[in-house]
Tab-separated table of C-alpha atoms in Angstrom:
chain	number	residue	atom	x	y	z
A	320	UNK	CA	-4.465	33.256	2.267
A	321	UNK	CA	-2.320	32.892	-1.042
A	322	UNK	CA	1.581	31.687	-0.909
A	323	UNK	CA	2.950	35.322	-1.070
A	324	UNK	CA	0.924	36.267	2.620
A	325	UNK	CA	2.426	33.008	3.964
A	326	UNK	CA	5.858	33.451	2.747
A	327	UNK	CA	5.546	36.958	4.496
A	328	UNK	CA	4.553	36.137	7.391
A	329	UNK	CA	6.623	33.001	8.009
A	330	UNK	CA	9.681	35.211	7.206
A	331	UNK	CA	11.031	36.117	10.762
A	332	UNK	CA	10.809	31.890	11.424
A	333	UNK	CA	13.224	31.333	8.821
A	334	UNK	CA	12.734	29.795	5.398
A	335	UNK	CA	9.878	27.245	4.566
A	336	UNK	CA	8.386	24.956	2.018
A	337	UNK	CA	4.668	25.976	1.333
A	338	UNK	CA	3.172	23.454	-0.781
A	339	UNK	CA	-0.618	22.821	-2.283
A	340	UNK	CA	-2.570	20.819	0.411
A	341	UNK	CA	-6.384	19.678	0.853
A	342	UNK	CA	-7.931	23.109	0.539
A	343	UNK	CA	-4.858	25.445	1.263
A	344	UNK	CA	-1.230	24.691	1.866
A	345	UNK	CA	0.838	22.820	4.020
A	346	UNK	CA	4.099	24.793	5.087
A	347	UNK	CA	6.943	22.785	6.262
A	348	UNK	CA	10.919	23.349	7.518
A	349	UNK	CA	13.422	20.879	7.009
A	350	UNK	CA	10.739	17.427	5.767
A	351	UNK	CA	8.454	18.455	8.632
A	352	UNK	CA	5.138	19.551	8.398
A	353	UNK	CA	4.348	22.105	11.063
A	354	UNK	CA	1.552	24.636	9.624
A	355	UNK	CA	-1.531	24.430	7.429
A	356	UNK	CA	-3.356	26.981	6.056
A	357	UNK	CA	-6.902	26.302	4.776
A	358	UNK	CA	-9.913	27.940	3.989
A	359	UNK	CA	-11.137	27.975	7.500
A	360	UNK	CA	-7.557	29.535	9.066
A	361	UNK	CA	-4.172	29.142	9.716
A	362	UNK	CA	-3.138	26.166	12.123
A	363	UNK	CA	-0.075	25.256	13.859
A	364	UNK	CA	1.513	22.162	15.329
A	365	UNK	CA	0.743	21.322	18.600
A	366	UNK	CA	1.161	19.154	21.290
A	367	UNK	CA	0.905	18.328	25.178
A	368	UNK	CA	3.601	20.921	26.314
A	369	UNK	CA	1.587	23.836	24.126
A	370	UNK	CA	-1.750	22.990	23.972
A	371	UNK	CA	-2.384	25.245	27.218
A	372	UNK	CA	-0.772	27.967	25.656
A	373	UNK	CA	-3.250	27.787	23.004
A	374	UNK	CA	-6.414	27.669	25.291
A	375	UNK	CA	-5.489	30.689	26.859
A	376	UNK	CA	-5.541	32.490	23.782
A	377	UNK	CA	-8.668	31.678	22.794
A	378	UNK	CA	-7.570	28.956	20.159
A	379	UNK	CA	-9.816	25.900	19.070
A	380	UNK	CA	-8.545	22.867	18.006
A	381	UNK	CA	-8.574	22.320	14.068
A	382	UNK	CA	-11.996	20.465	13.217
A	383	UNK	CA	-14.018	19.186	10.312
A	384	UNK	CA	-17.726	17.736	9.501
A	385	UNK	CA	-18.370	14.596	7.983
A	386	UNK	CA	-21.684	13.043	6.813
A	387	UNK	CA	-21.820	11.904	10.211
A	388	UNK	CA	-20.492	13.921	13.086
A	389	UNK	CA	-17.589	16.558	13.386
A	390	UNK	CA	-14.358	15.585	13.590
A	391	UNK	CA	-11.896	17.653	15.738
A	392	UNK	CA	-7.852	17.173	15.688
A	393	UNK	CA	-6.015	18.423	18.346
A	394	UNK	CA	-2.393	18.247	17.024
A	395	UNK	CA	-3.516	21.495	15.023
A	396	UNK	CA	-4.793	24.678	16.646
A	397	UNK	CA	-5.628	28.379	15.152
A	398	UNK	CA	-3.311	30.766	15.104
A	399	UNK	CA	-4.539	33.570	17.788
A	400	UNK	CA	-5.772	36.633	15.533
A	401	UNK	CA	-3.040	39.414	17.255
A	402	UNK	CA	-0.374	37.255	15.897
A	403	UNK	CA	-0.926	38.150	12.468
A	404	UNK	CA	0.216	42.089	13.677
A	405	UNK	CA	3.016	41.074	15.669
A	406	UNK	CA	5.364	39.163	13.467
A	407	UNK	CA	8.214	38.193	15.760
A	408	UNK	CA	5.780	36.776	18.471
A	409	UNK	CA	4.292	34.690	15.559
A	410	UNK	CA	7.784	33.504	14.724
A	411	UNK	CA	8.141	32.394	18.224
A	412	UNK	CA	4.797	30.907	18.049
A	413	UNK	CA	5.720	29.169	15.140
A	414	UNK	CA	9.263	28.185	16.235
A	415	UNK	CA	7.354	26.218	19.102
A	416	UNK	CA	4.845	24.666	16.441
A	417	UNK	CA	8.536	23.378	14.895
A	418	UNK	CA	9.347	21.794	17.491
A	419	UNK	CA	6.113	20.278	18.548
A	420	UNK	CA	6.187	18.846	14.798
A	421	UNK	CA	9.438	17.585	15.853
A	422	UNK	CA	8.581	16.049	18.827
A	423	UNK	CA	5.836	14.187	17.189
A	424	UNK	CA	8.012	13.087	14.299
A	425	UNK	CA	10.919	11.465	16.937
A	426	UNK	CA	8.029	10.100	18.945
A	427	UNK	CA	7.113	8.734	15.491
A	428	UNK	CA	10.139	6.915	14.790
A	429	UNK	CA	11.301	5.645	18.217
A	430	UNK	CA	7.752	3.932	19.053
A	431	UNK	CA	8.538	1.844	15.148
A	432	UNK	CA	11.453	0.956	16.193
A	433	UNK	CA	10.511	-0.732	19.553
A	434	UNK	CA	6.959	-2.327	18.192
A	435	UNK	CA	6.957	-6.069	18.518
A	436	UNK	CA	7.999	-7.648	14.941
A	437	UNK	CA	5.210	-8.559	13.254
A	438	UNK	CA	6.206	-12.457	13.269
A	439	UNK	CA	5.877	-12.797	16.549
A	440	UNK	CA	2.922	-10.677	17.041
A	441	UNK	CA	0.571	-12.369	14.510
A	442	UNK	CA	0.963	-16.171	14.124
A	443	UNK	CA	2.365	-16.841	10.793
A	444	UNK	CA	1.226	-18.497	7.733
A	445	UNK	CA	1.698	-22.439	8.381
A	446	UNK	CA	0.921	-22.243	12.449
A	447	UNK	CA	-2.302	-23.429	14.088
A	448	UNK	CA	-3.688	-21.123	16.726
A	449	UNK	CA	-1.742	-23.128	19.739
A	450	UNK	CA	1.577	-22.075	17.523
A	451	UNK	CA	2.605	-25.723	16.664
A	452	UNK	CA	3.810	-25.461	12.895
A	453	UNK	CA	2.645	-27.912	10.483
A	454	UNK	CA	4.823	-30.494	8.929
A	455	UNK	CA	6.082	-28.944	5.754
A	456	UNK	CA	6.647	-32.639	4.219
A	457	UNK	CA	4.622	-32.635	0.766
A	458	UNK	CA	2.772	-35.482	0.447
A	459	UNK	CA	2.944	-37.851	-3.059
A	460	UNK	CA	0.874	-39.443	-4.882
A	461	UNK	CA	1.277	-43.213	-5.791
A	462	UNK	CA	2.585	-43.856	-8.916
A	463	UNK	CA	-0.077	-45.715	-10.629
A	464	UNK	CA	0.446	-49.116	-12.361
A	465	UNK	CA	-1.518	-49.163	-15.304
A	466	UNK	CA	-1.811	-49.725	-18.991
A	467	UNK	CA	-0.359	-46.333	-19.587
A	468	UNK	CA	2.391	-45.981	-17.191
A	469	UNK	CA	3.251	-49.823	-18.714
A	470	UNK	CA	3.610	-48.535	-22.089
A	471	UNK	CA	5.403	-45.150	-20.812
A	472	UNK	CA	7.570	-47.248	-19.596
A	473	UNK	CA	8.187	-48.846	-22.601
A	474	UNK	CA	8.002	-46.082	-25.011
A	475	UNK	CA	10.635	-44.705	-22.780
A	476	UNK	CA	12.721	-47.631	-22.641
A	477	UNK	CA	13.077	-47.895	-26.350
A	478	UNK	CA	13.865	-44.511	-26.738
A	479	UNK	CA	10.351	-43.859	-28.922
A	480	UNK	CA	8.548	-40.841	-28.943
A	481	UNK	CA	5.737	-42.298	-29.440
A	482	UNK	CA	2.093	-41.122	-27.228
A	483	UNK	CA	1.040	-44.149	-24.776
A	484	UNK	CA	-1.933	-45.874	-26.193
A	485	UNK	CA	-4.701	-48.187	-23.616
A	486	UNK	CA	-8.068	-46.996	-23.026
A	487	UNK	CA	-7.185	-43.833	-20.676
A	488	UNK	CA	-5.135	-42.624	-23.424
A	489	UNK	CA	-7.811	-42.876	-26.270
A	490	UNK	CA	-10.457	-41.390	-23.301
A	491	UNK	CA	-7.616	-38.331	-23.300
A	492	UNK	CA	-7.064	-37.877	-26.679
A	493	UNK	CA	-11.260	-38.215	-27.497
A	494	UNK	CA	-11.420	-35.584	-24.865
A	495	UNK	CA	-9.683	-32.957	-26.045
A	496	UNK	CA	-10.627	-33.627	-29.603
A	497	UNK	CA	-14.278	-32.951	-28.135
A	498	UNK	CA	-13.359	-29.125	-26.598
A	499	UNK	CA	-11.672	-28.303	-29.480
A	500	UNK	CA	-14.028	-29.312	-31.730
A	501	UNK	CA	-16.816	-27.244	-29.672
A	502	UNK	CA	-14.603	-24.182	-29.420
A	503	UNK	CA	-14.043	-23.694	-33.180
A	504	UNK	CA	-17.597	-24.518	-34.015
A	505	UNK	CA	-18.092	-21.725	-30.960
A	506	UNK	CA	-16.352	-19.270	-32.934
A	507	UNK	CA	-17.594	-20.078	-36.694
């Protein structure tokens, strides 16, 4: 089926959107999705209140095969074959595809809108499984008395900028000397 066919036979339903989709096209009206036409056929939207109506004309369901088993979805069925000759009963077929699109797209929207938030549905980050939160206090280190914070102290105190000296310092200093040193004789 190319675009031209579609846009034919869609006419008497009014004007739609065919786009490129999977292996075909998808054919909407107003945002919604209600049609696709693939290699295998052309399928319309369907739900509870027309799914009947499809059985009795000898419809299936639109299906597909993976690697493992065949996969059949129901919210599509293919158009009955004496539709394609009678355009205005395939308009009213398709007006009723519409609005089972519709009816799917409301249901959509209104079951979003009441689902739990997800807060209160999932404990959040920071609660244990019994939903007591932890304390958020941070906990500090002790400031350690040393050589080095002694002669921060000082340093700071006269106003110096001068690097604290004491063994930690020269242990620091040796340190990074060292990776330096292996770096650049890393990259020689």
């Amino acid at each position: 089926m190319d675009r031209e066919f579609l846009t034919d036979l869609f006419a008497g339903f009014g004007p739609v959107t065919i786009r490129r989709m999977f292996s075909g096209f998808g054919i909407s009206a107003d945002g919604i999705n209600f049609a696709l036409a693939l290699r295998s056929g052309l399928y319309l939207r369907a739900d509870e209140a027309s799914f009947a109506r499809f059985e009795e004309a000898g419809s299936k369901p639109f299906s597909y095969e993976t690697r493992a088993r065949t996969m059949t979805v129901r919210s599509y069925w293919q158009v009955p074959a004496h539709l394609f000759d009678d355009t205005d009963e395939f308009a009213a077929w398709a007006r009723d595809a519409f609005a089972a699109a519709q009816r799917a797209a409301l249901s959509k929207r209104t079951s979003k809108k009441r689902a739990a938030p997800r807060s209160e549905a999932v404990p959040a980050r920071g609660r244990s499984k019994s939903g007591a939160t932890k304390t958020a206090a941070k906990k500090t280190k002790p400031v350690k008395t040393g050589k080095v914070a002694k002669n921060v102290a000082k340093s700071v105190g006269k106003g110096a900028e001068t690097a604290p000296t004491g063994r930690k310092a020269r242990s620091a200093t040796a340190v990074r000397g060292r990776t330096s040193r292996a770096a650049s004789s890393r990259t020689r």
